[in-house]
XYZ file of C-alpha atoms in Angstrom:
559
model
C 227.180 107.297 122.421
C 223.590 108.074 123.425
C 223.003 111.825 123.425
C 220.354 114.537 123.538
C 216.866 113.997 124.909
C 217.304 110.199 125.098
C 220.225 110.457 127.535
C 218.766 113.127 129.807
C 217.221 110.530 132.113
C 220.711 109.096 132.800
C 221.845 112.320 134.499
C 218.488 113.768 135.458
C 218.619 113.502 139.249
C 222.128 114.891 139.621
C 221.504 117.635 137.047
C 218.278 118.863 138.654
C 219.798 118.746 142.132
C 222.716 120.869 140.966
C 220.373 123.350 139.282
C 218.288 123.671 142.450
C 221.463 124.362 144.436
C 222.484 127.032 141.913
C 219.044 128.668 142.115
C 219.097 128.575 145.908
C 222.589 130.115 146.110
C 221.620 132.826 143.638
C 218.430 133.676 145.556
C 220.395 133.936 148.798
C 222.995 136.142 147.104
C 220.274 138.486 145.806
C 219.162 138.945 149.434
C 222.747 139.179 150.808
C 224.854 140.708 148.045
C 228.005 141.151 150.085
C 228.309 137.379 150.581
C 230.589 136.548 147.660
C 230.819 132.885 148.655
C 227.130 132.421 147.764
C 227.763 133.786 144.290
C 230.859 131.627 143.899
C 228.894 128.550 144.913
C 226.239 129.385 142.298
C 228.939 129.793 139.618
C 230.500 126.416 140.477
C 227.110 124.715 140.257
C 226.432 126.426 136.934
C 229.767 125.180 135.569
C 228.731 121.655 136.474
C 225.303 122.127 134.827
C 226.916 123.462 131.654
C 229.387 120.567 131.573
C 226.630 117.986 132.008
C 224.541 119.482 129.211
C 227.607 119.525 126.973
C 228.212 115.854 127.759
C 224.720 114.769 126.726
C 224.759 117.162 123.741
C 221.669 119.231 124.471
C 222.935 122.159 122.397
C 220.193 124.723 123.089
C 220.132 124.033 126.817
C 223.934 124.145 126.948
C 223.930 127.542 125.207
C 221.488 128.956 127.769
C 223.536 127.474 130.622
C 226.677 129.054 129.148
C 224.972 132.452 128.947
C 223.806 132.106 132.568
C 227.340 131.173 133.625
C 228.863 134.121 131.725
C 226.428 136.581 133.299
C 226.848 135.148 136.808
C 230.634 135.345 136.491
C 230.328 138.989 135.455
C 228.455 140.009 138.625
C 230.704 141.210 141.488
C 230.125 140.686 145.180
C 228.334 143.683 146.650
C 226.438 144.332 143.405
C 224.035 147.256 143.764
C 220.709 148.166 142.191
C 222.365 148.641 138.804
C 222.620 144.829 138.603
C 218.955 144.157 139.454
C 217.939 143.600 135.820
C 220.825 141.199 135.291
C 220.050 139.213 138.449
C 216.359 139.077 137.533
C 217.229 137.790 134.048
C 219.504 135.151 135.633
C 216.747 133.887 137.918
C 214.264 133.781 135.042
C 216.738 131.967 132.770
C 217.367 129.250 135.369
C 213.617 128.824 135.810
C 213.134 128.512 132.026
C 216.055 126.080 131.726
C 214.633 123.787 134.393
C 211.133 123.885 132.827
C 212.633 123.233 129.382
C 214.563 120.181 130.606
C 211.415 118.856 132.296
C 209.632 119.260 128.966
C 212.425 117.499 127.048
C 212.356 114.643 129.547
C 208.567 114.266 129.270
C 208.269 114.568 125.475
C 211.681 113.312 124.279
C 211.826 116.261 121.904
C 214.348 119.101 121.729
C 213.139 122.530 120.670
C 216.054 124.919 121.280
C 214.159 127.834 119.663
C 212.116 128.000 122.876
C 215.217 129.148 124.745
C 216.048 132.146 122.537
C 213.830 134.664 124.419
C 215.505 133.785 127.750
C 218.964 133.872 126.130
C 218.282 137.276 124.601
C 216.851 138.685 127.839
C 220.105 137.675 129.494
C 222.251 139.169 126.749
C 220.267 142.395 126.775
C 220.607 142.699 130.557
C 224.357 142.232 130.133
C 224.576 144.861 127.386
C 225.120 142.368 124.559
C 223.398 142.038 121.203
C 220.657 139.398 121.057
C 220.829 136.266 118.925
C 218.665 136.229 115.770
C 215.530 134.118 115.446
C 217.316 132.029 112.824
C 220.197 131.086 115.158
C 219.293 127.379 115.141
C 218.208 127.424 111.470
C 220.482 126.143 108.677
C 220.227 126.939 104.976
C 222.591 127.273 102.007
C 222.559 130.830 100.694
C 224.401 130.379 97.388
C 221.508 129.065 95.275
C 220.896 130.962 92.029
C 217.487 132.476 91.356
C 215.641 131.822 88.093
C 216.224 134.535 85.516
C 213.394 136.857 84.500
C 212.906 139.908 82.308
C 213.688 143.149 84.201
C 211.853 146.430 83.611
C 213.140 148.292 80.523
C 214.330 151.490 82.229
C 217.627 153.361 82.180
C 219.721 153.741 85.336
C 218.356 157.187 86.275
C 214.741 156.113 85.799
C 215.356 152.950 87.841
C 216.805 154.988 90.691
C 213.877 157.435 90.675
C 211.343 154.610 90.543
C 213.250 152.734 93.241
C 213.078 155.716 95.595
C 209.327 155.998 95.101
C 208.904 152.299 95.855
C 211.129 152.565 98.915
C 208.814 155.340 100.129
C 205.911 152.908 99.658
C 207.797 150.325 101.714
C 208.472 152.879 104.471
C 204.796 153.866 104.722
C 203.839 150.219 105.214
C 206.751 149.680 107.625
C 205.591 152.537 109.838
C 202.117 151.024 110.034
C 203.573 147.592 110.837
C 205.825 148.952 113.587
C 202.885 150.769 115.148
C 200.638 147.736 114.543
C 198.059 149.897 112.789
C 196.333 147.346 110.555
C 199.480 145.248 110.334
C 198.208 142.979 107.556
C 197.445 145.892 105.213
C 200.824 147.434 106.060
C 202.645 144.194 105.273
C 200.842 143.868 101.949
C 201.937 147.380 100.996
C 205.537 146.539 101.961
C 205.321 143.311 99.957
C 204.047 145.127 96.866
C 206.919 147.615 97.116
C 209.515 144.827 97.290
C 207.882 142.856 94.470
C 208.017 145.950 92.274
C 211.641 146.581 93.270
C 212.385 142.963 92.386
C 210.920 143.574 88.925
C 213.167 146.597 88.545
C 216.394 144.864 89.530
C 215.764 141.283 88.391
C 218.978 139.474 87.346
C 221.169 142.067 89.110
C 223.035 140.926 92.241
C 221.413 143.701 94.256
C 217.930 142.457 93.300
C 218.453 139.324 95.410
C 217.487 141.224 98.568
C 214.143 142.319 97.058
C 213.414 138.805 95.756
C 213.908 137.140 99.143
C 212.384 140.054 101.068
C 209.180 139.978 99.003
C 208.760 136.250 99.703
C 209.404 136.810 103.425
C 206.692 139.471 103.577
C 204.282 137.203 101.723
C 205.083 134.498 104.300
C 204.613 136.936 107.203
C 201.096 137.701 105.920
C 200.125 134.214 104.735
C 201.444 132.457 107.843
C 199.985 135.102 110.183
C 203.332 135.377 111.926
C 203.345 137.461 115.092
C 204.508 141.101 114.900
C 207.447 140.448 117.209
C 209.896 143.199 118.063
C 212.661 141.210 116.364
C 210.656 141.194 113.104
C 209.994 144.912 113.270
C 213.741 145.364 113.670
C 214.402 142.946 110.794
C 212.161 144.803 108.333
C 213.567 148.132 109.538
C 217.035 146.811 108.808
C 215.822 145.760 105.364
C 214.748 149.369 104.731
C 218.248 150.617 105.583
C 219.711 148.064 103.191
C 217.318 149.237 100.453
C 218.828 152.704 100.759
C 222.298 151.266 100.161
C 221.046 149.060 97.328
C 219.511 151.992 95.434
C 222.740 153.967 95.669
C 225.146 151.173 94.741
C 224.812 149.117 91.556
C 227.251 146.503 92.926
C 225.456 146.085 96.249
C 225.196 142.604 97.774
C 222.899 141.910 100.719
C 224.405 140.725 104.040
C 224.142 136.966 104.344
C 222.846 137.264 107.918
C 219.888 139.339 106.683
C 219.057 136.881 103.902
C 219.160 133.999 106.382
C 216.706 135.779 108.694
C 214.295 136.398 105.813
C 214.528 132.781 104.645
C 213.812 131.618 108.199
C 210.476 133.470 108.111
C 209.576 131.729 104.848
C 210.386 128.314 106.336
C 208.560 129.096 109.591
C 205.356 130.241 107.866
C 205.207 127.267 105.446
C 203.350 129.649 103.124
C 201.458 128.507 100.046
C 201.951 131.899 98.375
C 203.522 131.874 94.875
C 206.639 133.847 95.846
C 207.278 131.836 99.006
C 206.692 128.522 97.220
C 209.111 129.449 94.417
C 211.737 130.523 96.956
C 211.263 127.365 99.034
C 211.873 125.259 95.942
C 215.091 127.094 95.034
C 216.505 126.932 98.580
C 215.039 123.478 99.407
C 213.263 124.867 102.479
C 211.292 122.319 104.480
C 208.504 123.140 106.963
C 209.528 123.583 110.596
C 208.303 121.063 113.203
C 206.540 123.958 114.940
C 204.523 127.076 114.147
C 205.086 130.623 115.316
C 202.030 130.569 117.561
C 203.047 127.224 119.041
C 206.467 128.637 119.932
C 204.857 131.623 121.632
C 202.436 129.484 123.638
C 205.163 127.052 124.690
C 207.525 129.813 125.754
C 204.817 131.489 127.820
C 204.221 128.140 129.484
C 207.934 127.705 130.205
C 208.459 131.235 131.477
C 205.302 131.400 133.584
C 204.611 129.600 136.832
C 203.758 125.913 136.647
C 200.202 124.659 136.643
C 200.531 123.464 140.243
C 201.604 126.935 141.360
C 198.732 128.576 139.513
C 196.230 126.130 140.978
C 197.526 126.857 144.478
C 197.374 130.593 143.882
C 193.873 130.316 142.451
C 192.713 128.292 145.452
C 194.197 130.843 147.898
C 192.476 133.754 146.135
C 189.182 131.871 146.060
C 189.427 131.296 149.843
C 189.845 135.022 150.408
C 186.929 135.763 148.071
C 184.824 133.374 150.145
C 185.778 135.372 153.237
C 184.690 138.571 151.475
C 181.331 136.998 150.573
C 180.829 135.815 154.183
C 181.468 139.363 155.431
C 179.019 140.784 152.888
C 176.406 138.285 154.035
C 176.802 139.428 157.659
C 176.616 143.081 156.656
C 173.452 142.464 154.646
C 171.845 140.868 157.720
C 172.581 143.999 159.719
C 175.482 142.584 161.725
C 177.879 145.490 161.192
C 180.989 145.813 163.384
C 183.851 148.267 163.059
C 186.443 145.479 163.102
C 184.709 143.483 160.347
C 184.443 146.580 158.131
C 188.122 147.329 158.672
C 189.030 143.718 157.867
C 186.877 143.814 154.724
C 188.631 146.973 153.516
C 192.083 145.475 154.178
C 191.194 142.186 152.489
C 189.872 143.936 149.377
C 193.043 146.027 149.148
C 195.255 142.940 149.491
C 193.253 141.016 146.878
C 193.399 143.957 144.473
C 197.208 144.057 144.618
C 197.513 140.261 144.324
C 195.307 140.180 141.226
C 197.372 142.930 139.615
C 200.597 140.999 140.265
C 199.306 137.876 138.496
C 198.164 139.818 135.438
C 194.441 140.143 136.231
C 194.556 143.924 136.183
C 190.899 144.566 135.382
C 189.815 142.221 138.188
C 192.148 144.011 140.607
C 190.855 147.394 139.435
C 187.263 146.229 139.941
C 187.991 145.638 143.637
C 190.150 148.753 143.996
C 187.228 150.839 142.715
C 185.178 149.635 145.721
C 187.724 150.594 148.386
C 186.602 154.207 148.795
C 182.965 153.138 149.155
C 183.811 150.453 151.757
C 185.996 152.940 153.668
C 182.922 155.175 154.115
C 180.920 152.411 155.813
C 180.607 152.398 159.616
C 178.416 150.984 162.368
C 176.453 154.234 162.345
C 176.288 154.551 158.523
C 175.468 151.088 157.152
C 175.797 150.527 153.400
C 172.664 150.693 151.282
C 171.558 147.822 149.054
C 172.895 149.468 145.871
C 176.413 149.672 147.320
C 176.277 146.071 148.515
C 175.059 144.884 145.112
C 177.840 146.803 143.386
C 180.487 145.138 145.557
C 178.847 141.718 145.127
C 178.923 142.169 141.332
C 182.622 143.053 141.502
C 183.347 139.933 143.578
C 181.473 137.709 141.116
C 183.416 139.251 138.213
C 186.695 138.575 140.029
C 185.668 134.957 140.690
C 185.170 134.412 136.977
C 188.560 135.917 136.135
C 190.344 133.888 138.833
C 188.952 130.678 137.348
C 191.095 131.403 134.265
C 194.302 131.163 136.319
C 194.172 127.375 136.437
C 193.750 127.083 132.676
C 196.549 129.554 132.041
C 194.259 131.891 130.101
C 194.516 135.384 131.497
C 193.068 137.439 128.678
C 190.804 140.142 129.983
C 188.000 141.956 128.256
C 188.550 145.648 127.699
C 185.817 147.561 129.485
C 184.003 149.942 127.195
C 183.988 153.550 128.340
C 180.621 155.000 127.482
C 180.313 158.756 127.009
C 177.311 160.495 128.549
C 175.178 161.548 125.561
C 171.453 161.774 124.977
C 169.568 158.906 123.320
C 168.817 161.021 120.239
C 172.443 162.107 119.873
C 173.671 158.562 120.423
C 171.309 157.244 117.732
C 172.369 159.959 115.279
C 176.065 159.260 115.876
C 175.449 155.551 115.397
C 173.608 156.142 112.124
C 176.346 158.463 110.843
C 179.055 155.969 111.769
C 177.160 153.164 110.029
C 176.843 155.324 106.888
C 180.562 156.088 106.920
C 181.388 152.383 107.244
C 179.152 151.557 104.272
C 180.762 154.285 102.159
C 184.277 153.086 103.066
C 183.352 149.483 102.224
C 181.981 150.569 98.845
C 185.106 152.633 98.172
C 187.335 149.653 98.962
C 185.256 147.469 96.663
C 185.553 150.035 93.874
C 189.343 150.213 94.165
C 189.626 146.415 94.269
C 187.462 146.198 91.133
C 189.715 148.700 89.345
C 192.847 146.728 90.224
C 191.331 143.460 88.992
C 190.207 145.125 85.759
C 193.678 146.553 85.121
C 195.226 143.108 85.666
C 192.752 141.555 83.189
C 193.409 144.401 80.716
C 197.169 143.778 80.924
C 196.877 139.980 80.643
C 194.566 140.277 77.605
C 197.019 142.496 75.764
C 194.929 145.671 76.017
C 191.324 144.445 75.643
C 189.352 147.600 76.530
C 186.144 145.830 77.469
C 187.754 145.012 80.820
C 187.852 148.751 81.596
C 184.331 149.677 80.554
C 182.996 150.137 84.114
C 186.194 151.228 85.842
C 186.106 155.034 85.331
C 182.461 155.141 86.447
C 183.236 153.020 89.534
C 186.187 155.206 90.495
C 184.143 158.372 90.079
C 181.605 156.823 92.487
C 184.471 156.172 94.934
C 185.551 159.791 94.461
C 182.046 160.984 95.368
C 181.991 158.812 98.466
C 185.307 160.270 99.627
C 183.960 163.791 99.145
C 181.025 162.789 101.377
C 183.553 161.670 104.014
C 185.317 165.057 103.681
C 188.410 163.373 102.256
C 189.018 165.928 99.504
C 192.642 165.003 98.786
C 191.934 161.270 98.563
C 188.954 162.048 96.307
C 191.183 164.175 94.058
C 193.704 161.334 93.700
C 191.022 158.754 92.881
C 189.601 161.142 90.291
C 193.058 161.511 88.691
C 193.347 157.694 88.435
C 189.881 157.534 86.827
C 190.880 160.222 84.295
C 194.083 158.352 83.436
C 192.196 155.118 82.821
C 189.592 156.919 80.694
C 192.041 158.923 78.553
C 195.231 156.860 78.423
C 193.743 153.365 78.430
C 190.106 153.305 77.355
C 190.219 156.051 74.705
C 193.886 155.879 73.638
C 194.760 153.874 70.504
C 197.715 152.166 72.214
C 197.960 150.620 75.672
C 200.439 152.194 78.136
C 203.701 150.456 78.997
C 203.663 147.747 81.656
C 205.710 150.059 83.881
C 202.998 152.763 83.709
C 200.283 150.220 84.463
C 202.232 149.059 87.506
C 202.589 152.689 88.610
C 198.806 153.104 88.291
C 198.359 149.969 90.389
C 200.772 151.460 92.958
C 198.565 154.560 93.232
C 195.431 152.440 93.677
C 197.202 150.189 96.204
C 198.235 153.238 98.251
C 194.654 154.523 98.262
C 193.380 151.057 99.149
C 195.826 150.947 102.078
C 194.604 154.379 103.168
C 191.065 153.000 103.369
C 191.995 149.606 104.902
C 194.008 151.270 107.654
C 190.907 153.201 108.717
C 192.405 156.525 107.688
C 189.108 158.138 106.690
C 187.661 157.307 110.115
C 190.505 158.929 112.081
C 191.307 162.637 111.719
C 194.823 162.163 113.127
C 195.946 159.861 110.298
C 199.272 160.772 108.716
C 199.177 162.274 105.221
C 202.213 160.232 104.094
C 200.042 157.510 102.544
C 198.352 160.085 100.339
C 201.767 161.605 99.594
C 202.747 158.184 98.288
C 199.636 157.969 96.101
C 200.337 161.505 94.829
C 203.872 160.493 93.831
C 202.475 157.633 91.748
C 199.849 159.892 90.122
C 202.524 162.450 89.226
C 204.655 159.629 87.768
C 201.681 158.907 85.509
C 201.866 162.506 84.253
C 198.452 163.436 85.648
C 197.877 166.952 87.044
C 196.554 167.265 90.594
C 194.165 170.200 90.419
C 191.169 170.530 92.715
């Protein structure tokens, strides 16, 4: 039997006709909610659509049709405003389904992942839990990981160290959720999980850290989008870490592991952890990327190109009318009716532009309304006012041209503060100096981390550390200049540890202590990367994390 995309053309006409009838009945019901027969007609058409999609085995499309049918069946005749979100999600889902089927017909390729956002919008509107990103992804979860040597710590020390590393993970998670330097936040989370993996290697509970660390590496390496579902996934991972640290027999939920493995497969990362994991689980690259999925879904969910071209043409016609009116006004032909029409047209255009996502263009026209309202036959506008409106119209024309290409990204207008030239120059110079100091501090911390790695790999060769204490003391001085006394104190403690316990000591510290030192430096590096020294409102928790690591090294924190 022929099935899937290849058989869609056999039922295309009847299927699309039935879908159009369902959409029409639903739209009429939304306007006349006491007419239950309209809703019943929509449900019957949806049953036929679902049955047809089941027959030709378009699994993703059938699932969306089933969700639409379930939601439509749940809505009663006479539904009030409390059902508006559900009805809106239904209309959007039908639109997406039709666009998806058109795409399948044109390209002969099924991509059911594109339908998950519409499915989850429907489920959310109906009070149900959304489907995971990995819903259409298959993988065997019972593969054994390669054995490795765990850290030589007793149970109590492991638990204490695990809690400190979970705190590190939480600091990075908070930054990721808030999208405050997401890449730096993800790297901090990844380091925490890698260290936890070292602690619990070869224990069943360490499996979560092993897979989670690779997923975070993939999230960074593949530049995956910071979707809400991924923020929820990594938040869930944090809750599981709490259980793992308190239960030596803990085993991670299979659904969580599958979600993490999906991110590794989606990113197709070349990172060492992701590559090793992909080999164990036989993960193959997806036929799509994260950014491709996002772009395709936006195309499916948004209006078609023909609609956008028509809308763009209509707006351009009205802009032409505005320019004609301005031309007449400039020539001195000012009439009360034309001024009133100009004001009304600008107001209408402003609202239309806002509705299609061109907010800054709409605001540019809205800002002119008060000025235009003050014009009259007796008080004609001056040339400065006319030029200001003409500039706004030209700006809007440029933004409207993006409608046809589907690109509606708008520049953020800079808000200049009224300051004197001398003050502005001084502030600029100070800001430039701060940036240079921060860059040098980051370079110093990165140098220290590389030197410690070389020191460890060489079995304690001190020559690798010869410049590190001096470099860190220079970083400390820079942080004092930036009025970051606590950060400076922590960097100084790390420099003292390296000088006394590594460079001058007869025996190198344990690998665990060196990793703890690297944790402290990584926390300070994150503090700098996240722009903390440039923002007075930055949370102290990152420095709390660095302080925990310094205390674990046995170093006093005295100003």
